[in-house]
Amino acid sequence: MEERSTVDLRKFNAFLKKNKGVDFKSVDLLNNTITDGFIWNYSEEEKNIMLNHLRGYQRLLKVLPENYEGLDVDKTAKELLKIGIHSAVQIADMGKKEFIRKVKKIVKKNEELPLTIFKRAEGIKKILVLKYVDHIQKSEPHTNAKGLHI
């Protein structure tokens, strides 16, 4: 698994503030034409690190429930990044008990929220695995044979 640097929330928030017109939940962070349009003010190395943090932030925004009472999705996503959590797959892979233990301080009084996040992460991981298997199966030589398109 790739090593991730620690998120400096001060720098991260400053970047988000400079780019406040961007919807980071939906913007295509793999499209260089789009990301080159962001206000960076960083070296190329720092830009790549920040871009990795942004991708993790985006994944977390998609995992966290939007209409959960008392949940500040933006703040929670940043706090999860700060402790090294960056995706649904990572959450699902660490297991329910470990995830709940790691996020207790972030969610404080809300005992149901970690389980809700974990279940959403498991669901997202299952969807990703099914999409991956489908992609692999569709690229097998026998599925591209004449007359066998599925």
Short mmCIF file of C-alpha atoms in Angstrom, two decimals:
data_model
loop_
_atom_site.label_atom_id
_atom_site.label_comp_id
_atom_site.label_asym_id
_atom_site.label_seq_id
_atom_site.Cartn_x
_atom_site.Cartn_y
_atom_site.Cartn_z
CA MET A 1 0.00 0.00 0.00
CA GLU A 2 1.27 3.47 -0.81
CA GLU A 3 2.70 5.53 2.02
CA ARG A 4 0.73 8.70 2.74
CA SER A 5 2.12 11.77 4.36
CA THR A 6 0.40 13.38 7.32
CA VAL A 7 -2.16 16.01 6.42
CA ASP A 8 -1.32 19.50 7.58
CA LEU A 9 -4.87 20.76 8.16
CA ARG A 10 -3.72 24.38 8.28
CA LYS A 11 -2.26 24.10 4.76
CA PHE A 12 -5.14 21.95 3.58
CA ASN A 13 -7.76 24.45 4.79
CA ALA A 14 -5.79 27.33 3.25
CA PHE A 15 -5.78 25.51 -0.09
CA LEU A 16 -9.53 24.85 0.12
CA LYS A 17 -10.15 28.50 0.99
CA LYS A 18 -8.16 29.67 -2.07
CA ASN A 19 -10.22 27.31 -4.22
CA LYS A 20 -13.58 27.78 -2.53
CA GLY A 21 -15.48 27.80 -5.84
CA VAL A 22 -14.58 24.15 -6.47
CA ASP A 23 -16.98 21.37 -5.50
CA PHE A 24 -14.41 18.88 -4.23
CA LYS A 25 -17.02 16.16 -3.81
CA SER A 26 -17.60 15.92 -7.55
CA VAL A 27 -14.67 17.53 -9.38
CA ASP A 28 -12.55 15.16 -11.51
CA LEU A 29 -9.26 15.13 -9.60
CA LEU A 30 -7.70 12.79 -12.16
CA ASN A 31 -8.09 15.36 -14.94
CA ASN A 32 -4.89 17.44 -15.12
CA THR A 33 -6.61 20.14 -17.16
CA ILE A 34 -8.99 20.72 -14.26
CA THR A 35 -6.45 20.40 -11.45
CA ASP A 36 -3.98 22.69 -13.24
CA GLY A 37 -6.68 25.37 -12.95
CA PHE A 38 -6.57 25.28 -9.14
CA ILE A 39 -4.68 27.93 -7.18
CA TRP A 40 -1.69 25.93 -5.95
CA ASN A 41 1.23 28.12 -4.78
CA TYR A 42 3.23 24.95 -4.08
CA SER A 43 6.26 23.19 -5.49
CA GLU A 44 5.52 20.26 -7.81
CA GLU A 45 6.23 17.79 -5.00
CA GLU A 46 3.95 19.64 -2.54
CA LYS A 47 1.28 19.87 -5.25
CA ASN A 48 1.35 16.08 -5.72
CA ILE A 49 1.09 15.52 -1.97
CA MET A 50 -1.83 17.96 -1.73
CA LEU A 51 -3.52 16.30 -4.71
CA ASN A 52 -3.31 12.93 -2.92
CA HIS A 53 -4.87 14.53 0.17
CA LEU A 54 -7.62 16.05 -2.00
CA ARG A 55 -8.40 12.66 -3.53
CA GLY A 56 -8.66 11.13 -0.06
CA TYR A 57 -10.84 14.03 1.07
CA GLN A 58 -13.10 13.50 -1.94
CA ARG A 59 -13.41 9.77 -1.23
CA LEU A 60 -14.30 10.51 2.40
CA LEU A 61 -16.91 13.09 1.40
CA LYS A 62 -18.58 10.28 -0.57
CA VAL A 63 -18.43 7.83 2.35
CA LEU A 64 -19.80 10.13 5.04
CA PRO A 65 -23.60 10.37 5.30
CA GLU A 66 -24.79 13.80 4.15
CA ASN A 67 -27.97 14.17 6.18
CA TYR A 68 -26.81 12.73 9.47
CA GLU A 69 -27.99 14.85 12.38
CA GLY A 70 -25.16 16.75 14.03
CA LEU A 71 -22.53 15.63 11.51
CA ASP A 72 -20.26 18.24 9.96
CA VAL A 73 -19.21 16.21 6.89
CA ASP A 74 -16.42 18.59 5.87
CA LYS A 75 -14.87 18.73 9.33
CA THR A 76 -15.21 14.97 9.87
CA ALA A 77 -13.58 14.19 6.50
CA LYS A 78 -10.63 16.41 7.43
CA GLU A 79 -10.31 14.82 10.86
CA LEU A 80 -10.32 11.35 9.31
CA LEU A 81 -7.58 12.45 6.89
CA LYS A 82 -5.61 13.81 9.81
CA ILE A 83 -5.53 10.37 11.47
CA GLY A 84 -4.58 8.66 8.21
CA ILE A 85 -7.97 7.44 7.01
CA HIS A 86 -8.56 8.22 3.34
CA SER A 87 -11.01 5.80 1.70
CA ALA A 88 -13.96 3.45 2.00
CA VAL A 89 -11.76 0.51 1.05
CA GLN A 90 -9.30 1.32 3.83
CA ILE A 91 -12.14 1.67 6.36
CA ALA A 92 -13.73 -1.64 5.33
CA ASP A 93 -10.36 -3.42 5.35
CA MET A 94 -9.45 -2.30 8.86
CA GLY A 95 -12.53 -3.97 10.32
CA LYS A 96 -15.39 -2.61 12.37
CA LYS A 97 -13.78 -2.73 15.82
CA GLU A 98 -10.53 -1.10 14.69
CA PHE A 99 -12.34 1.64 12.77
CA ILE A 100 -14.65 2.43 15.69
CA ARG A 101 -11.66 2.54 18.05
CA LYS A 102 -9.80 4.95 15.75
CA VAL A 103 -12.69 7.37 15.23
CA LYS A 104 -14.19 7.50 18.74
CA LYS A 105 -12.49 10.81 19.53
CA ILE A 106 -13.61 12.36 16.25
CA VAL A 107 -17.30 11.53 16.61
CA LYS A 108 -17.29 12.02 20.39
CA LYS A 109 -20.80 11.56 21.75
CA ASN A 110 -22.35 9.95 18.69
CA GLU A 111 -21.97 6.20 19.20
CA GLU A 112 -23.98 5.20 16.10
CA LEU A 113 -22.04 7.29 13.57
CA PRO A 114 -18.89 5.10 13.34
CA LEU A 115 -21.02 2.04 12.59
CA THR A 116 -23.00 3.97 9.98
CA ILE A 117 -19.78 5.13 8.30
CA PHE A 118 -18.34 1.62 8.45
CA LYS A 119 -21.44 0.09 6.84
CA ARG A 120 -21.38 2.72 4.08
CA ALA A 121 -17.68 1.98 3.50
CA GLU A 122 -18.39 -1.75 3.24
CA GLY A 123 -21.14 -1.05 0.70
CA ILE A 124 -18.87 1.15 -1.39
CA LYS A 125 -16.10 -1.46 -1.29
CA LYS A 126 -18.50 -4.16 -2.47
CA ILE A 127 -19.61 -2.00 -5.39
CA LEU A 128 -15.99 -1.27 -6.33
CA VAL A 129 -15.06 -4.95 -6.21
CA LEU A 130 -18.04 -5.87 -8.42
CA LYS A 131 -17.12 -3.15 -10.92
CA TYR A 132 -13.52 -4.34 -10.95
CA VAL A 133 -14.50 -7.98 -11.52
CA ASP A 134 -16.89 -6.92 -14.28
CA HIS A 135 -14.14 -4.88 -15.94
CA ILE A 136 -11.67 -7.79 -15.75
CA GLN A 137 -14.21 -10.24 -17.12
CA LYS A 138 -15.11 -7.94 -20.02
CA SER A 139 -11.45 -7.61 -20.98
CA GLU A 140 -10.86 -11.38 -21.14
CA PRO A 141 -10.07 -12.56 -24.68
CA HIS A 142 -12.94 -15.05 -24.79
CA THR A 143 -15.54 -12.32 -24.13
CA ASN A 144 -14.26 -10.37 -27.14
CA ALA A 145 -14.58 -13.34 -29.50
CA LYS A 146 -16.91 -12.89 -32.45
CA GLY A 147 -20.53 -13.13 -31.43
CA LEU A 148 -19.90 -13.44 -27.68
CA HIS A 149 -20.24 -9.82 -26.59
CA ILE A 150 -21.97 -9.69 -23.25
#
